[in-house]
Short mmCIF file of C-alpha atoms in Angstrom, two decimals:
data_model
loop_
_atom_site.label_atom_id
_atom_site.label_comp_id
_atom_site.label_asym_id
_atom_site.label_seq_id
_atom_site.Cartn_x
_atom_site.Cartn_y
_atom_site.Cartn_z
CA MET A 1 55.55 169.64 110.74
CA SER A 2 53.55 170.75 109.21
CA ALA A 3 53.07 169.26 105.07
CA THR A 4 53.21 173.94 104.55
CA THR A 5 56.98 173.31 105.68
CA ILE A 6 57.47 170.23 102.95
CA GLN A 7 59.22 171.50 99.29
CA ASP A 8 58.27 169.33 97.05
CA CYS A 9 61.33 170.26 94.29
CA TRP A 10 60.39 166.54 92.50
CA ASN A 11 57.83 168.16 91.76
CA GLN A 12 58.85 171.08 90.09
CA ILE A 13 62.11 171.40 89.39
CA GLY A 14 63.06 167.27 89.68
CA VAL A 15 62.00 164.22 87.39
CA GLN A 16 58.31 164.96 88.32
CA GLY A 17 58.31 168.36 87.22
CA ASP A 18 60.87 170.64 84.26
CA LYS A 19 64.14 168.07 85.65
CA SER A 20 65.86 172.23 85.57
CA CYS A 21 67.39 170.85 88.68
CA PRO A 22 71.59 171.59 88.59
CA GLU A 23 71.81 168.32 91.83
CA LEU A 24 69.15 166.16 89.05
CA HIS A 25 72.70 164.95 87.21
CA ARG A 26 74.42 163.55 89.84
CA HIS A 27 71.64 161.91 91.90
CA ILE A 28 70.29 160.94 88.44
CA HIS A 29 66.77 159.91 89.64
CA CYS A 30 65.09 162.40 93.74
CA ARG A 31 64.72 159.96 94.78
CA ASN A 32 68.30 158.88 95.09
CA CYS A 33 69.27 162.76 96.64
CA PRO A 34 69.56 163.75 100.30
CA THR A 35 66.48 165.71 100.16
CA PHE A 36 63.67 163.76 98.73
CA GLU A 37 64.82 161.39 101.65
CA GLN A 38 63.87 164.44 104.04
CA GLY A 39 60.78 165.19 102.61
CA ALA A 40 59.92 161.44 102.54
CA HIS A 41 60.42 161.09 106.54
CA ALA A 42 59.13 164.51 106.41
CA LEU A 43 55.39 163.44 105.45
CA LEU A 44 55.68 159.97 108.21
CA ASN A 45 56.38 162.51 111.06
CA ARG A 46 53.87 165.08 110.03
CA THR A 47 51.43 165.75 113.75
CA PRO A 48 48.40 163.46 111.77
CA PRO A 49 45.13 166.50 111.03
CA ALA A 50 42.51 166.11 113.41
CA GLY A 51 39.90 163.60 113.72
CA TYR A 52 42.25 161.30 112.03
CA ILE A 53 43.66 159.03 115.50
CA GLU A 54 39.41 158.83 115.75
CA GLU A 55 39.05 157.27 112.56
CA TRP A 56 41.25 154.92 112.45
CA THR A 57 39.81 153.71 115.94
CA GLN A 58 36.81 153.53 114.56
CA PHE A 59 37.60 151.55 111.82
CA LEU A 60 39.15 149.10 112.89
CA ALA A 61 36.28 148.26 116.20
CA ARG A 62 34.19 147.52 112.64
CA ALA A 63 36.66 145.15 111.51
CA LYS A 64 36.78 143.30 114.50
CA GLU A 65 32.82 143.06 115.18
CA THR A 66 32.62 142.02 111.32
CA GLU A 67 35.02 139.39 111.33
CA ALA A 68 32.83 137.52 114.77
CA GLY A 69 30.59 136.50 111.63
CA PHE A 70 32.65 135.57 109.53
CA THR A 71 31.78 133.29 106.67
CA ASP A 72 33.91 129.73 105.39
CA THR A 73 33.03 127.34 103.14
CA ALA A 74 34.27 123.31 103.78
CA PHE A 75 33.42 120.37 101.35
CA VAL A 76 30.69 118.02 103.12
CA PHE A 77 30.73 114.26 102.25
CA ARG A 78 29.30 111.67 104.25
CA ILE A 79 31.39 108.12 105.50
CA GLY A 80 29.75 104.96 106.22
CA PRO A 81 26.41 106.86 108.94
CA GLU A 82 28.48 110.46 109.61
CA TRP A 83 28.72 113.54 107.39
CA LEU A 84 31.92 114.87 107.53
CA ALA A 85 33.86 117.96 106.06
CA LEU A 86 37.18 119.47 105.46
CA SER A 87 37.46 123.01 104.09
CA ALA A 88 37.46 123.69 100.66
CA ARG A 89 40.70 125.13 99.97
CA LEU A 90 41.57 122.21 100.47
CA CYS A 91 39.84 119.92 98.00
CA VAL A 92 41.12 119.70 94.78
CA GLU A 93 38.42 116.82 92.87
CA VAL A 94 36.37 114.97 93.62
CA VAL A 95 36.54 111.30 91.14
CA SER A 96 35.36 107.89 90.53
CA MET A 97 36.13 105.19 92.33
CA ARG A 98 39.42 103.06 90.80
CA PRO A 99 41.63 100.73 92.05
CA ILE A 100 43.98 100.83 95.24
CA ARG A 101 46.64 99.58 94.87
CA ARG A 102 48.50 97.99 98.29
CA VAL A 103 52.46 99.36 98.35
CA PRO A 104 54.11 95.91 99.61
CA HIS A 105 55.55 96.45 103.29
CA ARG A 106 53.41 99.15 103.45
CA SER A 107 49.93 99.12 103.31
CA ASP A 108 47.95 98.88 106.55
CA ARG A 109 44.37 100.26 108.48
CA MET A 110 45.61 103.83 107.68
CA LEU A 111 47.71 103.48 103.93
CA MET A 112 44.94 101.42 101.69
CA GLY A 113 47.39 102.04 98.89
CA LEU A 114 48.59 104.31 95.44
CA ALA A 115 45.56 105.14 93.21
CA SER A 116 46.13 107.19 89.70
CA VAL A 117 44.29 109.81 89.35
CA ARG A 118 44.57 111.96 85.79
CA GLY A 119 48.22 110.26 85.74
CA GLU A 120 49.26 111.08 89.62
CA LEU A 121 49.85 108.86 91.81
CA LEU A 122 48.28 109.45 94.82
CA LEU A 123 48.70 107.58 98.44
CA CYS A 124 44.91 106.51 99.48
CA PHE A 125 43.75 107.02 103.60
CA SER A 126 41.51 104.59 105.14
CA LEU A 127 39.11 108.10 107.37
CA ALA A 128 36.63 105.65 107.86
CA ASN A 129 39.28 103.49 110.20
CA LEU A 130 40.42 107.02 111.26
CA LEU A 131 38.17 107.79 112.84
CA GLY A 132 36.59 104.67 113.71
CA LEU A 133 33.60 104.89 110.95
CA GLU A 134 31.89 101.76 109.79
CA PRO A 135 32.68 102.52 105.94
CA ALA A 136 28.47 102.12 104.26
CA SER A 137 27.60 99.06 102.59
CA ARG A 138 27.76 97.84 98.75
CA LEU A 139 25.65 100.06 96.84
CA GLU A 140 22.80 98.46 95.09
CA PRO A 141 23.10 98.69 91.56
CA ALA A 142 21.21 100.75 89.85
CA SER A 143 18.52 98.35 88.06
CA ARG A 144 18.03 97.91 91.69
CA LEU A 145 16.80 101.50 92.33
CA GLU A 146 12.68 101.71 93.85
CA PRO A 147 10.52 100.77 91.05
CA SER A 148 9.36 103.72 88.35
CA ALA A 149 4.82 104.37 88.25
CA GLU A 150 5.86 103.76 85.05
CA SER A 151 6.96 100.14 85.29
CA SER A 152 4.58 99.65 88.91
CA ALA A 153 1.51 100.93 87.75
CA PRO A 154 -0.31 99.63 84.48
CA ALA A 155 0.37 100.82 80.99
CA GLU A 156 -0.89 104.46 80.03
CA THR A 157 -0.56 105.76 76.70
CA SER A 158 -0.47 109.39 77.50
CA ALA A 159 2.26 111.71 77.14
CA THR A 160 1.49 113.18 79.94
CA ALA A 161 2.73 110.37 81.86
CA GLU A 162 5.36 109.28 80.07
CA THR A 163 7.17 113.15 81.23
CA SER A 164 6.21 112.34 84.32
CA ALA A 165 7.60 108.46 84.77
CA ALA A 166 11.12 110.05 82.93
CA ALA A 167 11.43 112.39 84.95
CA GLU A 168 10.84 110.42 88.02
CA THR A 169 13.83 108.39 86.79
CA SER A 170 15.81 110.66 85.93
CA ALA A 171 15.34 112.11 89.75
CA ALA A 172 15.92 108.80 91.18
CA ALA A 173 19.27 108.23 88.95
CA LYS A 174 20.49 111.47 89.27
CA ALA A 175 19.33 111.06 92.85
CA ALA A 176 21.80 108.13 92.83
CA SER A 177 24.65 109.33 91.17
CA LYS A 178 24.73 111.77 94.76
CA ILE A 179 25.73 107.14 96.45
CA LEU A 180 27.80 106.43 95.27
CA PRO A 181 32.14 105.80 96.57
CA ARG A 182 34.64 108.27 95.02
CA LEU A 183 37.81 108.75 96.08
CA LEU A 184 38.53 113.05 97.35
CA VAL A 185 41.19 114.05 96.64
CA ALA A 186 43.01 116.87 99.51
CA ARG A 187 46.20 118.77 99.14
CA LYS A 188 48.09 120.20 102.24
CA ASP A 189 51.80 122.04 101.75
CA ARG A 190 52.45 120.40 98.22
CA PHE A 191 51.21 116.78 99.19
CA ALA A 192 48.41 114.86 98.20
CA MET A 193 46.12 112.22 99.22
CA ALA A 194 43.19 110.80 98.36
CA PHE A 195 40.87 109.26 100.63
CA PRO A 196 37.27 106.98 99.97
CA VAL A 197 34.12 108.06 100.67
CA ASP A 198 30.46 107.11 100.06
CA GLU A 199 28.14 110.36 98.68
CA VAL A 200 28.88 114.16 98.37
CA MET A 201 27.17 116.62 99.68
CA GLY A 202 29.42 119.27 97.88
CA LEU A 203 30.19 122.39 98.71
CA HIS A 204 28.79 124.61 101.95
CA ARG A 205 29.13 127.64 103.02
CA PHE A 206 28.53 128.11 107.36
CA HIS A 207 29.21 131.23 109.62
CA ARG A 208 31.77 129.88 111.84
CA ASP A 209 30.08 131.02 114.51
CA ASN A 210 27.92 128.15 114.15
CA VAL A 211 30.01 125.86 114.80
CA ARG A 212 29.30 124.13 118.01
CA ALA A 213 31.24 121.42 120.20
CA ILE A 214 31.12 117.53 119.48
CA PRO A 215 29.21 115.77 121.78
CA ALA A 216 31.34 113.98 124.27
CA THR A 217 29.67 111.02 124.45
CA VAL A 218 30.04 110.06 120.15
CA ALA A 219 31.48 106.04 120.62
CA HIS A 220 34.10 107.26 117.56
CA ALA A 221 37.40 109.26 117.26
CA VAL A 222 35.53 112.39 115.69
CA PRO A 223 35.46 115.22 118.23
CA GLN A 224 39.18 114.10 118.56
CA PHE A 225 39.70 115.46 115.51
CA SER A 226 36.92 117.74 114.59
CA ARG A 227 37.45 121.65 115.43
CA GLY A 228 32.91 121.13 115.98
CA MET A 229 29.80 120.81 113.46
CA PHE A 230 27.55 123.02 112.27
CA THR A 231 24.24 122.19 110.40
CA ALA A 232 24.24 121.61 105.70
CA ASN A 233 20.58 121.20 104.85
CA GLY A 234 18.73 119.08 107.94
CA ARG A 235 22.02 117.24 108.73
CA LYS A 236 24.77 117.52 111.77
CA ILE A 237 28.32 118.25 110.40
CA GLY A 238 31.86 117.56 111.72
CA LEU A 239 34.11 119.79 110.23
CA LEU A 240 37.11 117.63 110.81
CA ASP A 241 40.89 119.43 111.53
CA ASP A 242 42.51 119.52 108.82
CA GLU A 243 45.88 119.72 110.85
CA LEU A 244 45.42 117.57 112.65
CA VAL A 245 43.37 115.02 109.86
CA PHE A 246 46.40 115.21 107.66
CA HIS A 247 49.69 114.94 110.40
CA ALA A 248 47.83 111.81 111.23
CA LEU A 249 47.39 109.90 107.87
CA THR A 250 50.70 110.85 107.17
CA LYS A 251 52.43 109.73 110.90
CA VAL A 252 52.38 106.29 108.66
CA LEU A 253 54.88 107.32 106.46
CA ALA A 254 57.89 107.83 109.51
#
C-alpha cells in the first residue's frame, strides 16, 4: 500500500487538525481510534522507496568496519614489577593509603581486611597475591630523594640558579608523588572493593585492535586473569579481565 492511499484524518479533522471528527467524542484521542491504527499499520507495511534497503545495507556495513577499531579507556597502575590496567568504568577513585583492619577469622592472603574510604567501609583485597606478584618494597622517604643541584653544587646567588633548583625540586617531588602506594577503589554491579597499588599512571585510551596476547611463558598468574596486553608510555600493560578478577576475589567471601 502506498503512502498516497493513507487518509491522515488525524491531521485534518482529528487532534492535530480542527477537531471536527464526529468520532472524536467517543475515542477522546485519535490514537484510540481504529482508523488511526489502520493508518499506522499501512505506514509500517508499505513498500520501501527505491534504494532504501541498499542505503541501510551500506550504512550497517560501514558501522561494522569502524567497530573493529573501537577505542577503550583503562586505568593503568603498577603492582610490584608489573604494569596493569582495569576498565576505566570500574575504577571509582584513587585514595591515599590508609590503615587496613583485619577481619577476625576471615582475613587471609586474598582478603586483607577493611578500610574506611569517605566514611564507607570497603573490603580490601590483595591483587598482588591473586596474580602471584611481589609488591614493591617500601618507598624511600621524600627527604632521601636524589639531591638537587642546589645541594650538590656550591651555592649560587643568581636568581637563575635559584629558579632552576626550585624547578628541579618541584619536578622530583611531583615524580615521587606518583609512586606513593595508594588504594584503588573499584566497583562492579554495586559491589565496591579496594586494593593497594604501588604506583598510578592514570587513564589511557587504546585501540582494541592493539591488544595482544600475553606470552604463556610468563611465570606469574597475570596471563590467567588478563584479556591481553597493550603499550602505554613505552611500557607493556597487562589488561585485566574484570569478570575473572572480581569473581576470583569475591570467591573468598563464599
